[in-house]
Amino acid sequence: KAGVTQTPRYLIKTRGQQVTLSCSPISGHRSVSWYQQTPGQGLQFLFEYFSETQRNKGNFPGRFSGRQFSNSRSEMNVSTLELGDSALYLCASSFLGKVNTEAFFGQGTRLTVV
Amino acid sequence: GNSVTQMEGPVTLSEEAFLTINCTYTATGYPSLFWYVQYPGEGLQLLLKATKADDKGSNKGFEATYRKETTSFHLEKGSVQVSDSAVYFCALSDLDTGNQFYFGTGTSLTVIP
């Protein structure tokens, strides 16, 4: 069974640009969550999608957005990039999105903003 | 609100030493508790979990017991190996916040031969 796939693995962008990251969950998983990981702030929750609907959102500015498609694949978008957006962005998928279900993480997309 | 407090690192141990990484939590509901491990350049992998009080999660020689009375979920291993070198994250999720995970700050473990 294939794991969670995130593309691309690495990205370098310039301040002010926008970026789109992609996540393909494990087959059959309908819940997809996104996290930002930085050395200073650790792992912070961005948002969760379940059956194409955003169910939960973390404390991030509106420049961070996401969506989920009917095949459960998800994208997140960051507009007007800032230097502080440099981070590892992790996607996690869960089966049916029920509580107590562990999340399976992808390898992440390393975003560097210069 | 929900939060996880984890023992600060880094931790350096000799091979075959005993490992304990402390984790305590605050939760408004009835959380499930997890330990995840992250190897360099990789995402997070589930190490073990416990879904209710007094449950013991175990995997690859690692163990953690869900202690509701002390709101703790300490990770232990009796004899660490060099291959256990990684960053360990304690985490919780609960009914009130759906599938959102709250993570501790992570503890870096280095095992030397």
mmCIF file with all atom_site columns, C-alpha atoms in Angstrom:
data_model
loop_
_atom_site.group_PDB
_atom_site.id
_atom_site.type_symbol
_atom_site.label_atom_id
_atom_site.label_alt_id
_atom_site.label_comp_id
_atom_site.label_asym_id
_atom_site.label_entity_id
_atom_site.label_seq_id
_atom_site.pdbx_PDB_ins_code
_atom_site.Cartn_x
_atom_site.Cartn_y
_atom_site.Cartn_z
_atom_site.occupancy
_atom_site.B_iso_or_equiv
_atom_site.pdbx_formal_charge
_atom_site.auth_seq_id
_atom_site.auth_comp_id
_atom_site.auth_asym_id
_atom_site.auth_atom_id
_atom_site.pdbx_PDB_model_num
ATOM 1   C CA . LYS A 1 1   ? 0.000   0.000  0.000  1.00 0.00 ? 1   LYS A CA 1
ATOM 2   C CA . ALA A 1 2   ? 1.488   3.329  -1.030 1.00 0.00 ? 2   ALA A CA 1
ATOM 3   C CA . GLY A 1 3   ? 2.071   5.880  1.713  1.00 0.00 ? 3   GLY A CA 1
ATOM 4   C CA . VAL A 1 4   ? 1.295   9.571  1.779  1.00 0.00 ? 4   VAL A CA 1
ATOM 5   C CA . THR A 1 5   ? 2.969   11.301 -1.152 1.00 0.00 ? 5   THR A CA 1
ATOM 6   C CA . GLN A 1 6   ? 3.909   14.947 -1.089 1.00 0.00 ? 6   GLN A CA 1
ATOM 7   C CA . THR A 1 7   ? 5.194   16.886 -4.062 1.00 0.00 ? 7   THR A CA 1
ATOM 8   C CA . PRO A 1 8   ? 7.512   18.547 -4.615 1.00 0.00 ? 8   PRO A CA 1
ATOM 9   C CA . ARG A 1 9   ? 10.044  17.564 -1.954 1.00 0.00 ? 9   ARG A CA 1
ATOM 10  C CA . TYR A 1 10  ? 11.936  20.832 -2.190 1.00 0.00 ? 10  TYR A CA 1
ATOM 11  C CA . LEU A 1 11  ? 11.002  24.322 -3.299 1.00 0.00 ? 11  LEU A CA 1
ATOM 12  C CA . ILE A 1 12  ? 12.812  27.637 -3.401 1.00 0.00 ? 12  ILE A CA 1
ATOM 13  C CA . LYS A 1 13  ? 10.665  30.726 -3.879 1.00 0.00 ? 13  LYS A CA 1
ATOM 14  C CA . THR A 1 14  ? 11.149  34.463 -3.713 1.00 0.00 ? 14  THR A CA 1
ATOM 15  C CA . ARG A 1 15  ? 9.370   36.757 -1.267 1.00 0.00 ? 15  ARG A CA 1
ATOM 16  C CA . GLY A 1 16  ? 6.032   37.895 -2.617 1.00 0.00 ? 16  GLY A CA 1
ATOM 17  C CA . GLN A 1 17  ? 5.509   34.850 -4.817 1.00 0.00 ? 17  GLN A CA 1
ATOM 18  C CA . GLN A 1 18  ? 2.897   32.200 -4.234 1.00 0.00 ? 18  GLN A CA 1
ATOM 19  C CA . VAL A 1 19  ? 3.316   28.447 -3.966 1.00 0.00 ? 19  VAL A CA 1
ATOM 20  C CA . THR A 1 20  ? 1.137   25.350 -4.207 1.00 0.00 ? 20  THR A CA 1
ATOM 21  C CA . LEU A 1 21  ? 1.976   22.107 -2.445 1.00 0.00 ? 21  LEU A CA 1
ATOM 22  C CA . SER A 1 22  ? 0.342   18.796 -3.208 1.00 0.00 ? 22  SER A CA 1
ATOM 23  C CA . CYS A 1 23  ? -0.532  15.791 -1.073 1.00 0.00 ? 23  CYS A CA 1
ATOM 24  C CA . SER A 1 24  ? -1.875  12.408 -2.123 1.00 0.00 ? 24  SER A CA 1
ATOM 25  C CA . PRO A 1 25  ? -3.223  10.489 0.877  1.00 0.00 ? 25  PRO A CA 1
ATOM 26  C CA . ILE A 1 26  ? -3.203  6.763  1.423  1.00 0.00 ? 26  ILE A CA 1
ATOM 27  C CA . SER A 1 27  ? -5.858  5.091  -0.660 1.00 0.00 ? 27  SER A CA 1
ATOM 28  C CA . GLY A 1 28  ? -9.161  5.054  1.229  1.00 0.00 ? 28  GLY A CA 1
ATOM 29  C CA . HIS A 1 29  ? -8.203  7.845  3.604  1.00 0.00 ? 29  HIS A CA 1
ATOM 30  C CA . ARG A 1 30  ? -10.588 10.781 3.421  1.00 0.00 ? 30  ARG A CA 1
ATOM 31  C CA . SER A 1 31  ? -9.081  13.067 6.045  1.00 0.00 ? 31  SER A CA 1
ATOM 32  C CA . VAL A 1 32  ? -6.055  15.145 5.125  1.00 0.00 ? 32  VAL A CA 1
ATOM 33  C CA . SER A 1 33  ? -4.323  17.541 7.506  1.00 0.00 ? 33  SER A CA 1
ATOM 34  C CA . TRP A 1 34  ? -1.478  19.971 6.983  1.00 0.00 ? 34  TRP A CA 1
ATOM 35  C CA . TYR A 1 35  ? 1.200   21.010 9.460  1.00 0.00 ? 35  TYR A CA 1
ATOM 36  C CA . GLN A 1 36  ? 4.017   23.503 9.392  1.00 0.00 ? 36  GLN A CA 1
ATOM 37  C CA . GLN A 1 37  ? 7.257   22.471 11.081 1.00 0.00 ? 37  GLN A CA 1
ATOM 38  C CA . THR A 1 38  ? 9.917   25.017 11.994 1.00 0.00 ? 38  THR A CA 1
ATOM 39  C CA . PRO A 1 39  ? 12.804  24.863 14.481 1.00 0.00 ? 39  PRO A CA 1
ATOM 40  C CA . GLY A 1 40  ? 11.366  27.755 16.488 1.00 0.00 ? 40  GLY A CA 1
ATOM 41  C CA . GLN A 1 41  ? 7.659   26.893 16.563 1.00 0.00 ? 41  GLN A CA 1
ATOM 42  C CA . GLY A 1 42  ? 7.736   23.129 16.203 1.00 0.00 ? 42  GLY A CA 1
ATOM 43  C CA . LEU A 1 43  ? 4.752   21.432 14.582 1.00 0.00 ? 43  LEU A CA 1
ATOM 44  C CA . GLN A 1 44  ? 1.770   23.688 14.068 1.00 0.00 ? 44  GLN A CA 1
ATOM 45  C CA . PHE A 1 45  ? -1.597  22.665 12.671 1.00 0.00 ? 45  PHE A CA 1
ATOM 46  C CA . LEU A 1 46  ? -2.704  24.485 9.543  1.00 0.00 ? 46  LEU A CA 1
ATOM 47  C CA . PHE A 1 47  ? -6.006  22.871 8.550  1.00 0.00 ? 47  PHE A CA 1
ATOM 48  C CA . GLU A 1 48  ? -7.859  19.614 8.021  1.00 0.00 ? 48  GLU A CA 1
ATOM 49  C CA . TYR A 1 49  ? -10.053 18.530 5.138  1.00 0.00 ? 49  TYR A CA 1
ATOM 50  C CA . PHE A 1 50  ? -12.542 15.714 5.120  1.00 0.00 ? 50  PHE A CA 1
ATOM 51  C CA . SER A 1 51  ? -14.626 14.811 2.081  1.00 0.00 ? 51  SER A CA 1
ATOM 52  C CA . GLU A 1 52  ? -13.681 18.088 0.365  1.00 0.00 ? 52  GLU A CA 1
ATOM 53  C CA . THR A 1 53  ? -14.746 20.230 3.335  1.00 0.00 ? 53  THR A CA 1
ATOM 54  C CA . GLN A 1 54  ? -12.471 22.120 5.676  1.00 0.00 ? 54  GLN A CA 1
ATOM 55  C CA . ARG A 1 55  ? -13.359 20.868 9.138  1.00 0.00 ? 55  ARG A CA 1
ATOM 56  C CA . ASN A 1 56  ? -10.786 22.603 11.249 1.00 0.00 ? 56  ASN A CA 1
ATOM 57  C CA . LYS A 1 57  ? -8.333  25.456 10.862 1.00 0.00 ? 57  LYS A CA 1
ATOM 58  C CA . GLY A 1 58  ? -5.301  26.513 12.855 1.00 0.00 ? 58  GLY A CA 1
ATOM 59  C CA . ASN A 1 59  ? -4.153  29.990 13.728 1.00 0.00 ? 59  ASN A CA 1
ATOM 60  C CA . PHE A 1 60  ? -2.553  31.034 10.456 1.00 0.00 ? 60  PHE A CA 1
ATOM 61  C CA . PRO A 1 61  ? -3.183  34.115 8.309  1.00 0.00 ? 61  PRO A CA 1
ATOM 62  C CA . GLY A 1 62  ? -5.481  34.002 5.327  1.00 0.00 ? 62  GLY A CA 1
ATOM 63  C CA . ARG A 1 63  ? -2.476  33.737 3.005  1.00 0.00 ? 63  ARG A CA 1
ATOM 64  C CA . PHE A 1 64  ? -2.535  30.050 3.843  1.00 0.00 ? 64  PHE A CA 1
ATOM 65  C CA . SER A 1 65  ? -5.330  28.183 2.153  1.00 0.00 ? 65  SER A CA 1
ATOM 66  C CA . GLY A 1 66  ? -6.113  24.695 1.021  1.00 0.00 ? 66  GLY A CA 1
ATOM 67  C CA . ARG A 1 67  ? -8.551  22.489 -0.736 1.00 0.00 ? 67  ARG A CA 1
ATOM 68  C CA . GLN A 1 68  ? -9.394  18.848 -1.213 1.00 0.00 ? 68  GLN A CA 1
ATOM 69  C CA . PHE A 1 69  ? -10.536 17.146 -4.351 1.00 0.00 ? 69  PHE A CA 1
ATOM 70  C CA . SER A 1 70  ? -13.080 14.385 -4.800 1.00 0.00 ? 70  SER A CA 1
ATOM 71  C CA . ASN A 1 71  ? -10.286 11.781 -4.915 1.00 0.00 ? 71  ASN A CA 1
ATOM 72  C CA . SER A 1 72  ? -9.099  13.056 -1.487 1.00 0.00 ? 72  SER A CA 1
ATOM 73  C CA . ARG A 1 73  ? -5.934  14.587 -2.884 1.00 0.00 ? 73  ARG A CA 1
ATOM 74  C CA . SER A 1 74  ? -5.234  17.915 -1.259 1.00 0.00 ? 74  SER A CA 1
ATOM 75  C CA . GLU A 1 75  ? -3.355  21.068 -2.089 1.00 0.00 ? 75  GLU A CA 1
ATOM 76  C CA . MET A 1 76  ? -2.284  23.928 0.071  1.00 0.00 ? 76  MET A CA 1
ATOM 77  C CA . ASN A 1 77  ? -1.453  27.358 -1.230 1.00 0.00 ? 77  ASN A CA 1
ATOM 78  C CA . VAL A 1 78  ? 0.552   30.138 0.319  1.00 0.00 ? 78  VAL A CA 1
ATOM 79  C CA . SER A 1 79  ? 0.279   33.545 -1.290 1.00 0.00 ? 79  SER A CA 1
ATOM 80  C CA . THR A 1 80  ? 2.546   36.559 -0.893 1.00 0.00 ? 80  THR A CA 1
ATOM 81  C CA . LEU A 1 81  ? 5.341   34.499 0.597  1.00 0.00 ? 81  LEU A CA 1
ATOM 82  C CA . GLU A 1 82  ? 7.337   35.855 3.513  1.00 0.00 ? 82  GLU A CA 1
ATOM 83  C CA . LEU A 1 83  ? 10.750  34.786 4.738  1.00 0.00 ? 83  LEU A CA 1
ATOM 84  C CA . GLY A 1 84  ? 9.094   33.342 7.850  1.00 0.00 ? 84  GLY A CA 1
ATOM 85  C CA . ASP A 1 85  ? 7.136   30.887 5.717  1.00 0.00 ? 85  ASP A CA 1
ATOM 86  C CA . SER A 1 86  ? 10.310  28.881 5.200  1.00 0.00 ? 86  SER A CA 1
ATOM 87  C CA . ALA A 1 87  ? 9.520   25.537 6.793  1.00 0.00 ? 87  ALA A CA 1
ATOM 88  C CA . LEU A 1 88  ? 8.876   21.866 6.312  1.00 0.00 ? 88  LEU A CA 1
ATOM 89  C CA . TYR A 1 89  ? 5.225   21.384 5.386  1.00 0.00 ? 89  TYR A CA 1
ATOM 90  C CA . LEU A 1 90  ? 3.841   18.012 6.361  1.00 0.00 ? 90  LEU A CA 1
ATOM 91  C CA . CYS A 1 91  ? 0.685   16.388 5.153  1.00 0.00 ? 91  CYS A CA 1
ATOM 92  C CA . ALA A 1 92  ? -1.054  13.652 7.125  1.00 0.00 ? 92  ALA A CA 1
ATOM 93  C CA . SER A 1 93  ? -3.875  11.358 6.144  1.00 0.00 ? 93  SER A CA 1
ATOM 94  C CA . SER A 1 94  ? -6.261  9.358  8.313  1.00 0.00 ? 94  SER A CA 1
ATOM 95  C CA . PHE A 1 95  ? -8.887  6.737  7.608  1.00 0.00 ? 95  PHE A CA 1
ATOM 96  C CA . LEU A 1 96  ? -12.419 8.226  7.815  1.00 0.00 ? 96  LEU A CA 1
ATOM 97  C CA . GLY A 1 97  ? -11.061 11.090 9.922  1.00 0.00 ? 97  GLY A CA 1
ATOM 98  C CA . LYS A 1 98  ? -12.340 9.572  13.124 1.00 0.00 ? 98  LYS A CA 1
ATOM 99  C CA . VAL A 1 99  ? -10.809 10.506 16.440 1.00 0.00 ? 99  VAL A CA 1
ATOM 100 C CA . ASN A 1 100 ? -8.351  8.042  17.887 1.00 0.00 ? 100 ASN A CA 1
ATOM 101 C CA . THR A 1 101 ? -7.178  7.144  14.424 1.00 0.00 ? 101 THR A CA 1
ATOM 102 C CA . GLU A 1 102 ? -3.496  7.663  13.932 1.00 0.00 ? 102 GLU A CA 1
ATOM 103 C CA . ALA A 1 103 ? -2.294  10.030 11.250 1.00 0.00 ? 103 ALA A CA 1
ATOM 104 C CA . PHE A 1 104 ? 0.111   8.850  8.553  1.00 0.00 ? 104 PHE A CA 1
ATOM 105 C CA . PHE A 1 105 ? 2.577   11.485 7.476  1.00 0.00 ? 105 PHE A CA 1
ATOM 106 C CA . GLY A 1 106 ? 4.277   12.173 4.183  1.00 0.00 ? 106 GLY A CA 1
ATOM 107 C CA . GLN A 1 107 ? 7.950   13.068 3.887  1.00 0.00 ? 107 GLN A CA 1
ATOM 108 C CA . GLY A 1 108 ? 7.119   16.726 3.629  1.00 0.00 ? 108 GLY A CA 1
ATOM 109 C CA . THR A 1 109 ? 7.857   19.594 1.302  1.00 0.00 ? 109 THR A CA 1
ATOM 110 C CA . ARG A 1 110 ? 10.812  21.739 2.293  1.00 0.00 ? 110 ARG A CA 1
ATOM 111 C CA . LEU A 1 111 ? 9.974   25.342 1.320  1.00 0.00 ? 111 LEU A CA 1
ATOM 112 C CA . THR A 1 112 ? 12.697  27.957 1.354  1.00 0.00 ? 112 THR A CA 1
ATOM 113 C CA . VAL A 1 113 ? 11.735  31.581 0.807  1.00 0.00 ? 113 VAL A CA 1
ATOM 114 C CA . VAL A 1 114 ? 14.572  33.894 -0.217 1.00 0.00 ? 114 VAL A CA 1
ATOM 115 C CA . GLY B 2 1   ? -7.217  24.095 25.694 1.00 0.00 ? 1   GLY B CA 1
ATOM 116 C CA . ASN B 2 2   ? -5.088  21.189 24.557 1.00 0.00 ? 2   ASN B CA 1
ATOM 117 C CA . SER B 2 3   ? -1.335  21.113 24.901 1.00 0.00 ? 3   SER B CA 1
ATOM 118 C CA . VAL B 2 4   ? 1.584   18.735 25.263 1.00 0.00 ? 4   VAL B CA 1
ATOM 119 C CA . THR B 2 5   ? 4.704   19.386 27.288 1.00 0.00 ? 5   THR B CA 1
ATOM 120 C CA . GLN B 2 6   ? 7.691   17.278 26.471 1.00 0.00 ? 6   GLN B CA 1
ATOM 121 C CA . MET B 2 7   ? 11.086  16.824 28.048 1.00 0.00 ? 7   MET B CA 1
ATOM 122 C CA . GLU B 2 8   ? 13.641  19.100 26.465 1.00 0.00 ? 8   GLU B CA 1
ATOM 123 C CA . GLY B 2 9   ? 16.603  17.633 24.669 1.00 0.00 ? 9   GLY B CA 1
ATOM 124 C CA . PRO B 2 10  ? 18.941  16.833 23.300 1.00 0.00 ? 10  PRO B CA 1
ATOM 125 C CA . VAL B 2 11  ? 19.454  13.497 25.009 1.00 0.00 ? 11  VAL B CA 1
ATOM 126 C CA . THR B 2 12  ? 22.648  11.517 24.473 1.00 0.00 ? 12  THR B CA 1
ATOM 127 C CA . LEU B 2 13  ? 22.880  7.916  25.648 1.00 0.00 ? 13  LEU B CA 1
ATOM 128 C CA . SER B 2 14  ? 25.275  5.049  25.243 1.00 0.00 ? 14  SER B CA 1
ATOM 129 C CA . GLU B 2 15  ? 24.079  1.954  23.449 1.00 0.00 ? 15  GLU B CA 1
ATOM 130 C CA . GLU B 2 16  ? 22.071  -0.398 25.708 1.00 0.00 ? 16  GLU B CA 1
ATOM 131 C CA . ALA B 2 17  ? 21.219  2.393  28.160 1.00 0.00 ? 17  ALA B CA 1
ATOM 132 C CA . PHE B 2 18  ? 17.700  2.898  29.520 1.00 0.00 ? 18  PHE B CA 1
ATOM 133 C CA . LEU B 2 19  ? 15.637  5.641  27.910 1.00 0.00 ? 19  LEU B CA 1
ATOM 134 C CA . THR B 2 20  ? 12.885  7.775  29.400 1.00 0.00 ? 20  THR B CA 1
ATOM 135 C CA . ILE B 2 21  ? 11.368  10.776 27.644 1.00 0.00 ? 21  ILE B CA 1
ATOM 136 C CA . ASN B 2 22  ? 8.793   12.565 29.758 1.00 0.00 ? 22  ASN B CA 1
ATOM 137 C CA . CYS B 2 23  ? 5.521   13.798 28.322 1.00 0.00 ? 23  CYS B CA 1
ATOM 138 C CA . THR B 2 24  ? 2.591   15.445 30.091 1.00 0.00 ? 24  THR B CA 1
ATOM 139 C CA . TYR B 2 25  ? -0.576  16.783 28.568 1.00 0.00 ? 25  TYR B CA 1
ATOM 140 C CA . THR B 2 26  ? -3.517  19.082 29.124 1.00 0.00 ? 26  THR B CA 1
ATOM 141 C CA . ALA B 2 27  ? -6.788  18.269 27.429 1.00 0.00 ? 27  ALA B CA 1
ATOM 142 C CA . THR B 2 28  ? -10.378 19.387 27.760 1.00 0.00 ? 28  THR B CA 1
ATOM 143 C CA . GLY B 2 29  ? -11.875 16.140 26.485 1.00 0.00 ? 29  GLY B CA 1
ATOM 144 C CA . TYR B 2 30  ? -10.854 12.490 26.338 1.00 0.00 ? 30  TYR B CA 1
ATOM 145 C CA . PRO B 2 31  ? -7.660  12.431 24.325 1.00 0.00 ? 31  PRO B CA 1
ATOM 146 C CA . SER B 2 32  ? -5.818  9.673  22.556 1.00 0.00 ? 32  SER B CA 1
ATOM 147 C CA . LEU B 2 33  ? -2.069  9.841  23.026 1.00 0.00 ? 33  LEU B CA 1
ATOM 148 C CA . PHE B 2 34  ? 0.689   9.090  20.556 1.00 0.00 ? 34  PHE B CA 1
ATOM 149 C CA . TRP B 2 35  ? 4.429   8.955  20.175 1.00 0.00 ? 35  TRP B CA 1
ATOM 150 C CA . TYR B 2 36  ? 5.835   9.751  16.756 1.00 0.00 ? 36  TYR B CA 1
ATOM 151 C CA . VAL B 2 37  ? 9.448   9.483  15.597 1.00 0.00 ? 37  VAL B CA 1
ATOM 152 C CA . GLN B 2 38  ? 11.170  11.559 12.926 1.00 0.00 ? 38  GLN B CA 1
ATOM 153 C CA . TYR B 2 39  ? 14.408  10.498 11.269 1.00 0.00 ? 39  TYR B CA 1
ATOM 154 C CA . PRO B 2 40  ? 16.554  13.101 9.469  1.00 0.00 ? 40  PRO B CA 1
ATOM 155 C CA . GLY B 2 41  ? 14.968  14.322 6.260  1.00 0.00 ? 41  GLY B CA 1
ATOM 156 C CA . GLU B 2 42  ? 11.817  12.299 6.823  1.00 0.00 ? 42  GLU B CA 1
ATOM 157 C CA . GLY B 2 43  ? 8.242   12.827 7.908  1.00 0.00 ? 43  GLY B CA 1
ATOM 158 C CA . LEU B 2 44  ? 6.773   11.530 11.149 1.00 0.00 ? 44  LEU B CA 1
ATOM 159 C CA . GLN B 2 45  ? 6.218   7.841  11.761 1.00 0.00 ? 45  GLN B CA 1
ATOM 160 C CA . LEU B 2 46  ? 3.833   6.520  14.378 1.00 0.00 ? 46  LEU B CA 1
ATOM 161 C CA . LEU B 2 47  ? 5.755   4.696  17.086 1.00 0.00 ? 47  LEU B CA 1
ATOM 162 C CA . LEU B 2 48  ? 2.927   3.771  19.445 1.00 0.00 ? 48  LEU B CA 1
ATOM 163 C CA . LYS B 2 49  ? -0.445  4.939  20.716 1.00 0.00 ? 49  LYS B CA 1
ATOM 164 C CA . ALA B 2 50  ? -2.930  4.584  23.573 1.00 0.00 ? 50  ALA B CA 1
ATOM 165 C CA . THR B 2 51  ? -6.573  5.524  23.333 1.00 0.00 ? 51  THR B CA 1
ATOM 166 C CA . LYS B 2 52  ? -7.791  5.413  26.925 1.00 0.00 ? 52  LYS B CA 1
ATOM 167 C CA . ALA B 2 53  ? -6.565  5.591  30.495 1.00 0.00 ? 53  ALA B CA 1
ATOM 168 C CA . ASP B 2 54  ? -4.273  2.764  31.641 1.00 0.00 ? 54  ASP B CA 1
ATOM 169 C CA . ASP B 2 55  ? -3.692  1.556  28.081 1.00 0.00 ? 55  ASP B CA 1
ATOM 170 C CA . LYS B 2 56  ? -0.097  0.664  27.307 1.00 0.00 ? 56  LYS B CA 1
ATOM 171 C CA . GLY B 2 57  ? 1.205   1.255  23.823 1.00 0.00 ? 57  GLY B CA 1
ATOM 172 C CA . SER B 2 58  ? 4.253   -0.685 22.697 1.00 0.00 ? 58  SER B CA 1
ATOM 173 C CA . ASN B 2 59  ? 6.323   -1.140 19.569 1.00 0.00 ? 59  ASN B CA 1
ATOM 174 C CA . LYS B 2 60  ? 9.953   -2.055 18.735 1.00 0.00 ? 60  LYS B CA 1
ATOM 175 C CA . GLY B 2 61  ? 10.836  -2.257 22.428 1.00 0.00 ? 61  GLY B CA 1
ATOM 176 C CA . PHE B 2 62  ? 9.353   1.154  23.226 1.00 0.00 ? 62  PHE B CA 1
ATOM 177 C CA . GLU B 2 63  ? 6.512   1.450  25.727 1.00 0.00 ? 63  GLU B CA 1
ATOM 178 C CA . ALA B 2 64  ? 4.299   4.204  27.109 1.00 0.00 ? 64  ALA B CA 1
ATOM 179 C CA . THR B 2 65  ? 1.362   4.006  29.538 1.00 0.00 ? 65  THR B CA 1
ATOM 180 C CA . TYR B 2 66  ? -1.551  6.431  29.474 1.00 0.00 ? 66  TYR B CA 1
ATOM 181 C CA . ARG B 2 67  ? -1.770  7.799  33.032 1.00 0.00 ? 67  ARG B CA 1
ATOM 182 C CA . LYS B 2 68  ? -4.852  9.914  33.498 1.00 0.00 ? 68  LYS B CA 1
ATOM 183 C CA . GLU B 2 69  ? -4.186  10.646 37.176 1.00 0.00 ? 69  GLU B CA 1
ATOM 184 C CA . THR B 2 70  ? -0.830  12.254 36.364 1.00 0.00 ? 70  THR B CA 1
ATOM 185 C CA . THR B 2 71  ? -1.787  13.332 32.793 1.00 0.00 ? 71  THR B CA 1
ATOM 186 C CA . SER B 2 72  ? 1.356   11.687 31.513 1.00 0.00 ? 72  SER B CA 1
ATOM 187 C CA . PHE B 2 73  ? 2.503   9.430  28.691 1.00 0.00 ? 73  PHE B CA 1
ATOM 188 C CA . HIS B 2 74  ? 6.208   8.865  29.243 1.00 0.00 ? 74  HIS B CA 1
ATOM 189 C CA . LEU B 2 75  ? 8.180   6.957  26.605 1.00 0.00 ? 75  LEU B CA 1
ATOM 190 C CA . GLU B 2 76  ? 10.559  4.224  27.789 1.00 0.00 ? 76  GLU B CA 1
ATOM 191 C CA . LYS B 2 77  ? 12.903  1.695  26.255 1.00 0.00 ? 77  LYS B CA 1
ATOM 192 C CA . GLY B 2 78  ? 15.028  -0.711 28.220 1.00 0.00 ? 78  GLY B CA 1
ATOM 193 C CA . SER B 2 79  ? 18.025  -0.870 25.911 1.00 0.00 ? 79  SER B CA 1
ATOM 194 C CA . VAL B 2 80  ? 18.535  1.706  23.157 1.00 0.00 ? 80  VAL B CA 1
ATOM 195 C CA . GLN B 2 81  ? 20.393  1.087  19.921 1.00 0.00 ? 81  GLN B CA 1
ATOM 196 C CA . VAL B 2 82  ? 22.279  3.428  17.618 1.00 0.00 ? 82  VAL B CA 1
ATOM 197 C CA . SER B 2 83  ? 19.423  3.065  15.138 1.00 0.00 ? 83  SER B CA 1
ATOM 198 C CA . ASP B 2 84  ? 17.047  4.675  17.678 1.00 0.00 ? 84  ASP B CA 1
ATOM 199 C CA . SER B 2 85  ? 18.749  8.028  17.146 1.00 0.00 ? 85  SER B CA 1
ATOM 200 C CA . ALA B 2 86  ? 15.976  10.368 15.986 1.00 0.00 ? 86  ALA B CA 1
ATOM 201 C CA . VAL B 2 87  ? 13.597  13.072 17.204 1.00 0.00 ? 87  VAL B CA 1
ATOM 202 C CA . TYR B 2 88  ? 10.629  11.860 19.263 1.00 0.00 ? 88  TYR B CA 1
ATOM 203 C CA . PHE B 2 89  ? 7.328   13.721 19.455 1.00 0.00 ? 89  PHE B CA 1
ATOM 204 C CA . CYS B 2 90  ? 4.546   13.211 21.967 1.00 0.00 ? 90  CYS B CA 1
ATOM 205 C CA . ALA B 2 91  ? 1.106   14.122 20.635 1.00 0.00 ? 91  ALA B CA 1
ATOM 206 C CA . LEU B 2 92  ? -2.583  14.060 21.457 1.00 0.00 ? 92  LEU B CA 1
ATOM 207 C CA . SER B 2 93  ? -5.871  14.280 19.642 1.00 0.00 ? 93  SER B CA 1
ATOM 208 C CA . ASP B 2 94  ? -9.321  14.437 21.173 1.00 0.00 ? 94  ASP B CA 1
ATOM 209 C CA . LEU B 2 95  ? -13.039 14.401 20.389 1.00 0.00 ? 95  LEU B CA 1
ATOM 210 C CA . ASP B 2 96  ? -13.449 18.161 20.731 1.00 0.00 ? 96  ASP B CA 1
ATOM 211 C CA . THR B 2 97  ? -10.960 19.061 18.010 1.00 0.00 ? 97  THR B CA 1
ATOM 212 C CA . GLY B 2 98  ? -11.613 16.340 15.473 1.00 0.00 ? 98  GLY B CA 1
ATOM 213 C CA . ASN B 2 99  ? -8.518  15.076 13.781 1.00 0.00 ? 99  ASN B CA 1
ATOM 214 C CA . GLN B 2 100 ? -6.190  17.875 14.868 1.00 0.00 ? 100 GLN B CA 1
ATOM 215 C CA . PHE B 2 101 ? -3.025  16.695 16.552 1.00 0.00 ? 101 PHE B CA 1
ATOM 216 C CA . TYR B 2 102 ? -1.242  18.699 19.250 1.00 0.00 ? 102 TYR B CA 1
ATOM 217 C CA . PHE B 2 103 ? 2.479   18.014 19.358 1.00 0.00 ? 103 PHE B CA 1
ATOM 218 C CA . GLY B 2 104 ? 5.165   18.499 21.941 1.00 0.00 ? 104 GLY B CA 1
ATOM 219 C CA . THR B 2 105 ? 8.347   20.295 20.954 1.00 0.00 ? 105 THR B CA 1
ATOM 220 C CA . GLY B 2 106 ? 10.207  17.085 20.217 1.00 0.00 ? 106 GLY B CA 1
ATOM 221 C CA . THR B 2 107 ? 13.169  15.454 21.954 1.00 0.00 ? 107 THR B CA 1
ATOM 222 C CA . SER B 2 108 ? 16.298  14.709 19.984 1.00 0.00 ? 108 SER B CA 1
ATOM 223 C CA . LEU B 2 109 ? 17.939  11.425 20.947 1.00 0.00 ? 109 LEU B CA 1
ATOM 224 C CA . THR B 2 110 ? 21.467  10.447 19.980 1.00 0.00 ? 110 THR B CA 1
ATOM 225 C CA . VAL B 2 111 ? 22.723  6.973  20.853 1.00 0.00 ? 111 VAL B CA 1
ATOM 226 C CA . ILE B 2 112 ? 26.473  6.487  20.745 1.00 0.00 ? 112 ILE B CA 1
ATOM 227 C CA . PRO B 2 113 ? 28.167  3.083  20.353 1.00 0.00 ? 113 PRO B CA 1
#
